[in-house]
PDB file of N, H, CA, C and O in Angstrom:
ATOM      1  N   UNK A   1      29.499  14.060  -0.136  1.00  0.00           N
ATOM      2  CA  UNK A   1      28.952  13.010  -0.927  1.00  0.00           C
ATOM      3  C   UNK A   1      29.277  13.217  -2.405  1.00  0.00           C
ATOM      4  O   UNK A   1      29.619  12.274  -3.120  1.00  0.00           O
ATOM      5  N   UNK A   2      29.164  14.450  -2.840  1.00  0.00           N
ATOM      6  H   UNK A   2      28.886  15.216  -2.260  1.00  0.00           H
ATOM      7  CA  UNK A   2      29.427  14.707  -4.255  1.00  0.00           C
ATOM      8  C   UNK A   2      30.882  14.436  -4.615  1.00  0.00           C
ATOM      9  O   UNK A   2      31.161  13.829  -5.648  1.00  0.00           O
ATOM     10  N   UNK A   3      31.811  14.879  -3.774  1.00  0.00           N
ATOM     11  H   UNK A   3      31.585  15.372  -2.934  1.00  0.00           H
ATOM     12  CA  UNK A   3      33.224  14.638  -4.054  1.00  0.00           C
ATOM     13  C   UNK A   3      33.552  13.149  -4.010  1.00  0.00           C
ATOM     14  O   UNK A   3      34.292  12.648  -4.856  1.00  0.00           O
ATOM     15  N   UNK A   4      33.008  12.450  -3.034  1.00  0.00           N
ATOM     16  H   UNK A   4      32.407  12.857  -2.346  1.00  0.00           H
ATOM     17  CA  UNK A   4      33.251  11.010  -2.941  1.00  0.00           C
ATOM     18  C   UNK A   4      32.678  10.291  -4.159  1.00  0.00           C
ATOM     19  O   UNK A   4      33.295   9.362  -4.680  1.00  0.00           O
ATOM     20  N   UNK A   5      31.508  10.716  -4.611  1.00  0.00           N
ATOM     21  H   UNK A   5      31.007  11.471  -4.188  1.00  0.00           H
ATOM     22  CA  UNK A   5      30.894  10.096  -5.795  1.00  0.00           C
ATOM     23  C   UNK A   5      31.721  10.369  -7.044  1.00  0.00           C
ATOM     24  O   UNK A   5      31.908   9.480  -7.875  1.00  0.00           O
ATOM     25  N   UNK A   6      32.218  11.601  -7.176  1.00  0.00           N
ATOM     26  H   UNK A   6      32.066  12.322  -6.500  1.00  0.00           H
ATOM     27  CA  UNK A   6      33.053  11.937  -8.334  1.00  0.00           C
ATOM     28  C   UNK A   6      34.340  11.114  -8.326  1.00  0.00           C
ATOM     29  O   UNK A   6      34.774  10.623  -9.368  1.00  0.00           O
ATOM     30  N   UNK A   7      34.938  10.969  -7.164  1.00  0.00           N
ATOM     31  H   UNK A   7      34.586  11.368  -6.318  1.00  0.00           H
ATOM     32  CA  UNK A   7      36.168  10.180  -7.060  1.00  0.00           C
ATOM     33  C   UNK A   7      35.896   8.725  -7.432  1.00  0.00           C
ATOM     34  O   UNK A   7      36.641   8.132  -8.212  1.00  0.00           O
ATOM     35  N   UNK A   8      34.832   8.152  -6.876  1.00  0.00           N
ATOM     36  H   UNK A   8      34.226   8.633  -6.242  1.00  0.00           H
ATOM     37  CA  UNK A   8      34.494   6.760  -7.160  1.00  0.00           C
ATOM     38  C   UNK A   8      34.228   6.548  -8.648  1.00  0.00           C
ATOM     39  O   UNK A   8      34.650   5.544  -9.222  1.00  0.00           O
ATOM     40  N   UNK A   9      33.530   7.493  -9.267  1.00  0.00           N
ATOM     41  H   UNK A   9      33.187   8.309  -8.801  1.00  0.00           H
ATOM     42  CA  UNK A   9      33.256   7.384 -10.702  1.00  0.00           C
ATOM     43  C   UNK A   9      34.560   7.435 -11.494  1.00  0.00           C
ATOM     44  O   UNK A   9      34.728   6.699 -12.467  1.00  0.00           O
ATOM     45  N   UNK A  10      35.482   8.304 -11.078  1.00  0.00           N
ATOM     46  H   UNK A  10      35.345   8.902 -10.288  1.00  0.00           H
ATOM     47  CA  UNK A  10      36.764   8.418 -11.755  1.00  0.00           C
ATOM     48  C   UNK A  10      37.621   7.167 -11.635  1.00  0.00           C
ATOM     49  O   UNK A  10      38.491   6.916 -12.469  1.00  0.00           O
ATOM     50  N   UNK A  11      37.370   6.386 -10.591  1.00  0.00           N
ATOM     51  H   UNK A  11      36.664   6.590  -9.913  1.00  0.00           H
ATOM     52  CA  UNK A  11      38.106   5.141 -10.368  1.00  0.00           C
ATOM     53  C   UNK A  11      37.389   3.934 -10.982  1.00  0.00           C
ATOM     54  O   UNK A  11      37.810   2.792 -10.801  1.00  0.00           O
ATOM     55  N   UNK A  12      36.299   4.204 -11.710  1.00  0.00           N
ATOM     56  H   UNK A  12      35.957   5.132 -11.857  1.00  0.00           H
ATOM     57  CA  UNK A  12      35.578   3.127 -12.380  1.00  0.00           C
ATOM     58  C   UNK A  12      34.354   2.616 -11.645  1.00  0.00           C
ATOM     59  O   UNK A  12      33.737   1.642 -12.077  1.00  0.00           O
ATOM     60  N   UNK A  13      33.989   3.258 -10.535  1.00  0.00           N
ATOM     61  H   UNK A  13      34.490   4.049 -10.184  1.00  0.00           H
ATOM     62  CA  UNK A  13      32.788   2.851  -9.803  1.00  0.00           C
ATOM     63  C   UNK A  13      31.541   3.059 -10.649  1.00  0.00           C
ATOM     64  O   UNK A  13      31.455   4.008 -11.428  1.00  0.00           O
ATOM     65  N   UNK A  14      30.585   2.169 -10.487  1.00  0.00           N
ATOM     66  H   UNK A  14      30.655   1.397  -9.854  1.00  0.00           H
ATOM     67  CA  UNK A  14      29.359   2.252 -11.279  1.00  0.00           C
ATOM     68  C   UNK A  14      28.151   2.687 -10.472  1.00  0.00           C
ATOM     69  O   UNK A  14      27.206   3.252 -11.023  1.00  0.00           O
ATOM     70  N   UNK A  15      28.173   2.429  -9.168  1.00  0.00           N
ATOM     71  H   UNK A  15      28.941   1.971  -8.721  1.00  0.00           H
ATOM     72  CA  UNK A  15      27.030   2.775  -8.333  1.00  0.00           C
ATOM     73  C   UNK A  15      27.514   3.115  -6.928  1.00  0.00           C
ATOM     74  O   UNK A  15      28.408   2.463  -6.388  1.00  0.00           O
ATOM     75  N   UNK A  16      26.913   4.137  -6.350  1.00  0.00           N
ATOM     76  H   UNK A  16      26.187   4.667  -6.788  1.00  0.00           H
ATOM     77  CA  UNK A  16      27.185   4.500  -4.962  1.00  0.00           C
ATOM     78  C   UNK A  16      25.948   4.153  -4.146  1.00  0.00           C
ATOM     79  O   UNK A  16      24.821   4.307  -4.618  1.00  0.00           O
ATOM     80  N   UNK A  17      26.161   3.687  -2.930  1.00  0.00           N
ATOM     81  H   UNK A  17      27.076   3.562  -2.546  1.00  0.00           H
ATOM     82  CA  UNK A  17      25.067   3.283  -2.050  1.00  0.00           C
ATOM     83  C   UNK A  17      25.248   3.930  -0.683  1.00  0.00           C
ATOM     84  O   UNK A  17      26.345   3.939  -0.125  1.00  0.00           O
ATOM     85  N   UNK A  18      24.163   4.467  -0.158  1.00  0.00           N
ATOM     86  H   UNK A  18      23.272   4.460  -0.611  1.00  0.00           H
ATOM     87  CA  UNK A  18      24.133   5.005   1.201  1.00  0.00           C
ATOM     88  C   UNK A  18      23.024   4.274   1.938  1.00  0.00           C
ATOM     89  O   UNK A  18      21.901   4.176   1.442  1.00  0.00           O
ATOM     90  N   UNK A  19      23.338   3.764   3.117  1.00  0.00           N
ATOM     91  H   UNK A  19      24.250   3.844   3.519  1.00  0.00           H
ATOM     92  CA  UNK A  19      22.314   3.154   3.973  1.00  0.00           C
ATOM     93  C   UNK A  19      22.096   4.063   5.168  1.00  0.00           C
ATOM     94  O   UNK A  19      23.041   4.451   5.855  1.00  0.00           O
ATOM     95  N   UNK A  20      20.837   4.395   5.404  1.00  0.00           N
ATOM     96  H   UNK A  20      20.070   4.080   4.846  1.00  0.00           H
ATOM     97  CA  UNK A  20      20.470   5.356   6.439  1.00  0.00           C
ATOM     98  C   UNK A  20      19.424   4.721   7.352  1.00  0.00           C
ATOM     99  O   UNK A  20      18.505   4.047   6.886  1.00  0.00           O
ATOM    100  N   UNK A  21      19.574   4.942   8.649  1.00  0.00           N
ATOM    101  H   UNK A  21      20.320   5.490   9.028  1.00  0.00           H
ATOM    102  CA  UNK A  21      18.520   4.508   9.560  1.00  0.00           C
ATOM    103  C   UNK A  21      17.268   5.330   9.247  1.00  0.00           C
ATOM    104  O   UNK A  21      17.368   6.542   9.054  1.00  0.00           O
ATOM    105  N   UNK A  22      16.103   4.703   9.193  1.00  0.00           N
ATOM    106  H   UNK A  22      16.022   3.718   9.350  1.00  0.00           H
ATOM    107  CA  UNK A  22      14.877   5.412   8.789  1.00  0.00           C
ATOM    108  C   UNK A  22      14.574   6.668   9.611  1.00  0.00           C
ATOM    109  O   UNK A  22      13.956   7.602   9.099  1.00  0.00           O
ATOM    110  N   UNK A  23      14.995   6.701  10.860  1.00  0.00           N
ATOM    111  H   UNK A  23      15.497   5.943  11.275  1.00  0.00           H
ATOM    112  CA  UNK A  23      14.724   7.854  11.715  1.00  0.00           C
ATOM    113  C   UNK A  23      15.683   9.014  11.453  1.00  0.00           C
ATOM    114  O   UNK A  23      15.469  10.111  11.969  1.00  0.00           O
ATOM    115  N   UNK A  24      16.720   8.801  10.674  1.00  0.00           N
ATOM    116  H   UNK A  24      16.894   7.910  10.255  1.00  0.00           H
ATOM    117  CA  UNK A  24      17.746   9.821  10.450  1.00  0.00           C
ATOM    118  C   UNK A  24      17.400  10.655   9.217  1.00  0.00           C
ATOM    119  O   UNK A  24      17.953  10.453   8.135  1.00  0.00           O
ATOM    120  N   UNK A  25      16.485  11.584   9.401  1.00  0.00           N
ATOM    121  H   UNK A  25      16.036  11.749  10.279  1.00  0.00           H
ATOM    122  CA  UNK A  25      16.001  12.384   8.271  1.00  0.00           C
ATOM    123  C   UNK A  25      17.078  13.311   7.713  1.00  0.00           C
ATOM    124  O   UNK A  25      17.052  13.628   6.524  1.00  0.00           O
ATOM    125  N   UNK A  26      18.023  13.751   8.540  1.00  0.00           N
ATOM    126  H   UNK A  26      18.045  13.493   9.506  1.00  0.00           H
ATOM    127  CA  UNK A  26      19.083  14.640   8.059  1.00  0.00           C
ATOM    128  C   UNK A  26      19.982  13.911   7.060  1.00  0.00           C
ATOM    129  O   UNK A  26      20.331  14.470   6.020  1.00  0.00           O
ATOM    130  N   UNK A  27      20.357  12.674   7.367  1.00  0.00           N
ATOM    131  H   UNK A  27      20.074  12.220   8.212  1.00  0.00           H
ATOM    132  CA  UNK A  27      21.201  11.916   6.437  1.00  0.00           C
ATOM    133  C   UNK A  27      20.450  11.578   5.160  1.00  0.00           C
ATOM    134  O   UNK A  27      21.036  11.590   4.078  1.00  0.00           O
ATOM    135  N   UNK A  28      19.175  11.280   5.270  1.00  0.00           N
ATOM    136  H   UNK A  28      18.699  11.270   6.149  1.00  0.00           H
ATOM    137  CA  UNK A  28      18.366  11.011   4.082  1.00  0.00           C
ATOM    138  C   UNK A  28      18.302  12.255   3.199  1.00  0.00           C
ATOM    139  O   UNK A  28      18.348  12.145   1.974  1.00  0.00           O
ATOM    140  N   UNK A  29      18.197  13.433   3.806  1.00  0.00           N
ATOM    141  H   UNK A  29      18.160  13.522   4.801  1.00  0.00           H
ATOM    142  CA  UNK A  29      18.145  14.674   3.032  1.00  0.00           C
ATOM    143  C   UNK A  29      19.461  14.921   2.309  1.00  0.00           C
ATOM    144  O   UNK A  29      19.459  15.385   1.169  1.00  0.00           O
ATOM    145  N   UNK A  30      20.589  14.616   2.953  1.00  0.00           N
ATOM    146  H   UNK A  30      20.591  14.239   3.879  1.00  0.00           H
ATOM    147  CA  UNK A  30      21.895  14.754   2.299  1.00  0.00           C
ATOM    148  C   UNK A  30      21.959  13.849   1.082  1.00  0.00           C
ATOM    149  O   UNK A  30      22.401  14.270   0.014  1.00  0.00           O
ATOM    150  N   UNK A  31      21.521  12.612   1.238  1.00  0.00           N
ATOM    151  H   UNK A  31      21.162  12.270   2.107  1.00  0.00           H
ATOM    152  CA  UNK A  31      21.541  11.651   0.125  1.00  0.00           C
ATOM    153  C   UNK A  31      20.705  12.170  -1.047  1.00  0.00           C
ATOM    154  O   UNK A  31      21.151  12.128  -2.194  1.00  0.00           O
ATOM    155  N   UNK A  32      19.507  12.652  -0.766  1.00  0.00           N
ATOM    156  H   UNK A  32      19.144  12.686   0.165  1.00  0.00           H
ATOM    157  CA  UNK A  32      18.635  13.155  -1.840  1.00  0.00           C
ATOM    158  C   UNK A  32      19.241  14.373  -2.527  1.00  0.00           C
ATOM    159  O   UNK A  32      19.189  14.473  -3.753  1.00  0.00           O
ATOM    160  N   UNK A  33      19.820  15.305  -1.757  1.00  0.00           N
ATOM    161  H   UNK A  33      19.862  15.224  -0.761  1.00  0.00           H
ATOM    162  CA  UNK A  33      20.435  16.498  -2.357  1.00  0.00           C
ATOM    163  C   UNK A  33      21.636  16.133  -3.222  1.00  0.00           C
ATOM    164  O   UNK A  33      21.964  16.862  -4.157  1.00  0.00           O
ATOM    165  N   UNK A  34      22.292  15.020  -2.924  1.00  0.00           N
ATOM    166  H   UNK A  34      22.025  14.428  -2.164  1.00  0.00           H
ATOM    167  CA  UNK A  34      23.457  14.585  -3.696  1.00  0.00           C
ATOM    168  C   UNK A  34      23.053  13.738  -4.909  1.00  0.00           C
ATOM    169  O   UNK A  34      23.917  13.192  -5.595  1.00  0.00           O
ATOM    170  N   UNK A  35      21.758  13.627  -5.171  1.00  0.00           N
ATOM    171  H   UNK A  35      21.057  14.071  -4.613  1.00  0.00           H
ATOM    172  CA  UNK A  35      21.303  12.922  -6.361  1.00  0.00           C
ATOM    173  C   UNK A  35      21.028  11.448  -6.180  1.00  0.00           C
ATOM    174  O   UNK A  35      20.870  10.722  -7.161  1.00  0.00           O
ATOM    175  N   UNK A  36      20.968  10.990  -4.937  1.00  0.00           N
ATOM    176  H   UNK A  36      21.097  11.580  -4.140  1.00  0.00           H
ATOM    177  CA  UNK A  36      20.655   9.584  -4.670  1.00  0.00           C
ATOM    178  C   UNK A  36      19.145   9.403  -4.643  1.00  0.00           C
ATOM    179  O   UNK A  36      18.411  10.320  -4.275  1.00  0.00           O
ATOM    180  N   UNK A  37      18.686   8.227  -5.031  1.00  0.00           N
ATOM    181  H   UNK A  37      19.283   7.482  -5.331  1.00  0.00           H
ATOM    182  CA  UNK A  37      17.259   7.920  -4.981  1.00  0.00           C
ATOM    183  C   UNK A  37      17.033   6.754  -4.023  1.00  0.00           C
ATOM    184  O   UNK A  37      17.848   5.837  -3.918  1.00  0.00           O
ATOM    185  N   UNK A  38      15.914   6.822  -3.338  1.00  0.00           N
ATOM    186  H   UNK A  38      15.252   7.567  -3.422  1.00  0.00           H
ATOM    187  CA  UNK A  38      15.593   5.796  -2.342  1.00  0.00           C
ATOM    188  C   UNK A  38      15.181   4.505  -3.030  1.00  0.00           C
ATOM    189  O   UNK A  38      14.433   4.506  -4.008  1.00  0.00           O
ATOM    190  N   UNK A  39      15.683   3.423  -2.499  1.00  0.00           N
ATOM    191  H   UNK A  39      16.290   3.423  -1.705  1.00  0.00           H
ATOM    192  CA  UNK A  39      15.358   2.109  -3.054  1.00  0.00           C
ATOM    193  C   UNK A  39      14.822   1.189  -1.974  1.00  0.00           C
ATOM    194  O   UNK A  39      13.970   1.573  -1.173  1.00  0.00           O
ATOM    195  N   UNK A  40      15.330  -0.019  -1.965  1.00  0.00           N
ATOM    196  H   UNK A  40      16.022  -0.332  -2.616  1.00  0.00           H
ATOM    197  CA  UNK A  40      14.850  -1.045  -1.038  1.00  0.00           C
ATOM    198  C   UNK A  40      15.189  -0.710   0.412  1.00  0.00           C
ATOM    199  O   UNK A  40      15.950   0.215   0.694  1.00  0.00           O
ATOM    200  N   UNK A  41      14.605  -1.485   1.319  1.00  0.00           N
ATOM    201  H   UNK A  41      13.986  -2.236   1.090  1.00  0.00           H
ATOM    202  CA  UNK A  41      14.855  -1.326   2.744  1.00  0.00           C
ATOM    203  C   UNK A  41      15.426  -2.634   3.288  1.00  0.00           C
ATOM    204  O   UNK A  41      14.681  -3.461   3.814  1.00  0.00           O
ATOM    205  N   UNK A  42      16.743  -2.828   3.165  1.00  0.00           N
ATOM    206  H   UNK A  42      17.347  -2.156   2.737  1.00  0.00           H
ATOM    207  CA  UNK A  42      17.339  -4.071   3.647  1.00  0.00           C
ATOM    208  C   UNK A  42      17.417  -4.104   5.170  1.00  0.00           C
ATOM    209  O   UNK A  42      17.278  -3.083   5.844  1.00  0.00           O
ATOM    210  N   UNK A  43      17.644  -5.301   5.686  1.00  0.00           N
ATOM    211  H   UNK A  43      17.757  -6.130   5.138  1.00  0.00           H
ATOM    212  CA  UNK A  43      17.857  -5.498   7.118  1.00  0.00           C
ATOM    213  C   UNK A  43      19.313  -5.889   7.342  1.00  0.00           C
ATOM    214  O   UNK A  43      19.910  -6.599   6.534  1.00  0.00           O
ATOM    215  N   UNK A  44      19.866  -5.420   8.439  1.00  0.00           N
ATOM    216  H   UNK A  44      19.380  -4.843   9.096  1.00  0.00           H
ATOM    217  CA  UNK A  44      21.228  -5.813   8.792  1.00  0.00           C
ATOM    218  C   UNK A  44      21.194  -7.210   9.406  1.00  0.00           C
ATOM    219  O   UNK A  44      20.121  -7.772   9.626  1.00  0.00           O
ATOM    220  N   UNK A  45      22.360  -7.758   9.679  1.00  0.00           N
ATOM    221  H   UNK A  45      23.231  -7.301   9.501  1.00  0.00           H
ATOM    222  CA  UNK A  45      22.437  -9.092  10.281  1.00  0.00           C
ATOM    223  C   UNK A  45      21.757  -9.150  11.640  1.00  0.00           C
ATOM    224  O   UNK A  45      21.278 -10.206  12.052  1.00  0.00           O
ATOM    225  N   UNK A  46      21.714  -8.023  12.334  1.00  0.00           N
ATOM    226  H   UNK A  46      22.103  -7.165  11.999  1.00  0.00           H
ATOM    227  CA  UNK A  46      21.067  -8.016  13.650  1.00  0.00           C
ATOM    228  C   UNK A  46      19.578  -7.650  13.564  1.00  0.00           C
ATOM    229  O   UNK A  46      18.925  -7.468  14.592  1.00  0.00           O
ATOM    230  N   UNK A  47      19.046  -7.544  12.351  1.00  0.00           N
ATOM    231  H   UNK A  47      19.576  -7.693  11.516  1.00  0.00           H
ATOM    232  CA  UNK A  47      17.619  -7.322  12.156  1.00  0.00           C
ATOM    233  C   UNK A  47      17.194  -5.876  12.026  1.00  0.00           C
ATOM    234  O   UNK A  47      16.016  -5.603  11.791  1.00  0.00           O
ATOM    235  N   UNK A  48      18.132  -4.927  12.173  1.00  0.00           N
ATOM    236  H   UNK A  48      19.089  -5.148  12.363  1.00  0.00           H
ATOM    237  CA  UNK A  48      17.758  -3.525  12.015  1.00  0.00           C
ATOM    238  C   UNK A  48      17.453  -3.232  10.552  1.00  0.00           C
ATOM    239  O   UNK A  48      18.060  -3.816   9.655  1.00  0.00           O
ATOM    240  N   UNK A  49      16.514  -2.328  10.319  1.00  0.00           N
ATOM    241  H   UNK A  49      16.022  -1.853  11.048  1.00  0.00           H
ATOM    242  CA  UNK A  49      16.115  -1.953   8.965  1.00  0.00           C
ATOM    243  C   UNK A  49      16.801  -0.648   8.578  1.00  0.00           C
ATOM    244  O   UNK A  49      16.990   0.238   9.411  1.00  0.00           O
ATOM    245  N   UNK A  50      17.168  -0.544   7.312  1.00  0.00           N
ATOM    246  H   UNK A  50      17.014  -1.264   6.635  1.00  0.00           H
ATOM    247  CA  UNK A  50      17.796   0.657   6.783  1.00  0.00           C
ATOM    248  C   UNK A  50      17.076   1.102   5.525  1.00  0.00           C
ATOM    249  O   UNK A  50      16.485   0.282   4.822  1.00  0.00           O
ATOM    250  N   UNK A  51      17.122   2.395   5.236  1.00  0.00           N
ATOM    251  H   UNK A  51      17.602   3.061   5.807  1.00  0.00           H
ATOM    252  CA  UNK A  51      16.687   2.899   3.942  1.00  0.00           C
ATOM    253  C   UNK A  51      17.933   2.964   3.079  1.00  0.00           C
ATOM    254  O   UNK A  51      18.957   3.505   3.496  1.00  0.00           O
ATOM    255  N   UNK A  52      17.849   2.419   1.889  1.00  0.00           N
ATOM    256  H   UNK A  52      17.018   1.979   1.550  1.00  0.00           H
ATOM    257  CA  UNK A  52      18.997   2.402   0.983  1.00  0.00           C
ATOM    258  C   UNK A  52      18.770   3.418  -0.124  1.00  0.00           C
ATOM    259  O   UNK A  52      17.716   3.438  -0.760  1.00  0.00           O
ATOM    260  N   UNK A  53      19.776   4.266  -0.348  1.00  0.00           N
ATOM    261  H   UNK A  53      20.632   4.250   0.169  1.00  0.00           H
ATOM    262  CA  UNK A  53      19.768   5.260  -1.409  1.00  0.00           C
ATOM    263  C   UNK A  53      20.896   4.922  -2.373  1.00  0.00           C
ATOM    264  O   UNK A  53      22.010   4.615  -1.950  1.00  0.00           O
ATOM    265  N   UNK A  54      20.607   4.980  -3.668  1.00  0.00           N
ATOM    266  H   UNK A  54      19.702   5.230  -4.013  1.00  0.00           H
ATOM    267  CA  UNK A  54      21.623   4.653  -4.668  1.00  0.00           C
ATOM    268  C   UNK A  54      21.749   5.777  -5.685  1.00  0.00           C
ATOM    269  O   UNK A  54      20.841   6.582  -5.888  1.00  0.00           O
ATOM    270  N   UNK A  55      22.923   5.793  -6.316  1.00  0.00           N
ATOM    271  H   UNK A  55      23.662   5.139  -6.151  1.00  0.00           H
ATOM    272  CA  UNK A  55      23.174   6.771  -7.383  1.00  0.00           C
ATOM    273  C   UNK A  55      24.032   6.105  -8.441  1.00  0.00           C
ATOM    274  O   UNK A  55      25.081   5.537  -8.137  1.00  0.00           O
ATOM    275  N   UNK A  56      23.580   6.177  -9.690  1.00  0.00           N
ATOM    276  H   UNK A  56      22.728   6.638  -9.938  1.00  0.00           H
ATOM    277  CA  UNK A  56      24.337   5.632 -10.815  1.00  0.00           C
ATOM    278  C   UNK A  56      25.496   6.568 -11.121  1.00  0.00           C
ATOM    279  O   UNK A  56      25.285   7.722 -11.494  1.00  0.00           O
ATOM    280  N   UNK A  57      26.706   6.079 -10.966  1.00  0.00           N
ATOM    281  H   UNK A  57      26.877   5.141 -10.663  1.00  0.00           H
ATOM    282  CA  UNK A  57      27.890   6.917 -11.179  1.00  0.00           C
ATOM    283  C   UNK A  57      28.283   7.020 -12.642  1.00  0.00           C
ATOM    284  O   UNK A  57      29.180   7.790 -12.985  1.00  0.00           O
ATOM    285  N   UNK A  58      27.635   6.266 -13.504  1.00  0.00           N
ATOM    286  H   UNK A  58      26.906   5.641 -13.225  1.00  0.00           H
ATOM    287  CA  UNK A  58      27.960   6.305 -14.929  1.00  0.00           C
ATOM    288  C   UNK A  58      27.229   7.436 -15.621  1.00  0.00           C
ATOM    289  O   UNK A  58      27.464   7.690 -16.802  1.00  0.00           O
ATOM    290  N   UNK A  59      26.342   8.125 -14.903  1.00  0.00           N
ATOM    291  H   UNK A  59      26.152   7.918 -13.943  1.00  0.00           H
ATOM    292  CA  UNK A  59      25.573   9.245 -15.453  1.00  0.00           C
ATOM    293  C   UNK A  59      26.137  10.535 -14.877  1.00  0.00           C
ATOM    294  O   UNK A  59      26.359  10.639 -13.670  1.00  0.00           O
ATOM    295  N   UNK A  60      26.368  11.514 -15.738  1.00  0.00           N
ATOM    296  H   UNK A  60      26.188  11.431 -16.718  1.00  0.00           H
ATOM    297  CA  UNK A  60      26.915  12.797 -15.283  1.00  0.00           C
ATOM    298  C   UNK A  60      25.934  13.467 -14.329  1.00  0.00           C
ATOM    299  O   UNK A  60      24.725  13.422 -14.558  1.00  0.00           O
ATOM    300  N   UNK A  61      26.443  14.095 -13.249  1.00  0.00           N
ATOM    301  H   UNK A  61      27.425  14.132 -13.063  1.00  0.00           H
ATOM    302  CA  UNK A  61      25.558  14.811 -12.322  1.00  0.00           C
ATOM    303  C   UNK A  61      24.846  15.957 -13.016  1.00  0.00           C
ATOM    304  O   UNK A  61      25.386  16.555 -13.947  1.00  0.00           O
ATOM    305  N   UNK A  62      23.641  16.265 -12.569  1.00  0.00           N
ATOM    306  H   UNK A  62      23.203  15.779 -11.813  1.00  0.00           H
ATOM    307  CA  UNK A  62      22.844  17.330 -13.192  1.00  0.00           C
ATOM    308  C   UNK A  62      22.902  18.583 -12.375  1.00  0.00           C
ATOM    309  O   UNK A  62      22.293  19.588 -12.741  1.00  0.00           O
TER     310      UNK A  62
END
């Protein structure tokens, strides 16, 4: 996640988004460790709910 975020930022990306199924605690933990913060819970076209994690790529990683 960190390498992908660094690459995206270098290419001019402003925000990275990860959508995780709420039951997938391992993927949510990866997102949090990579500096993503939990946001809204969108639904897919088929009605499934996801937890959305975002990270501002314009801010240097800490």
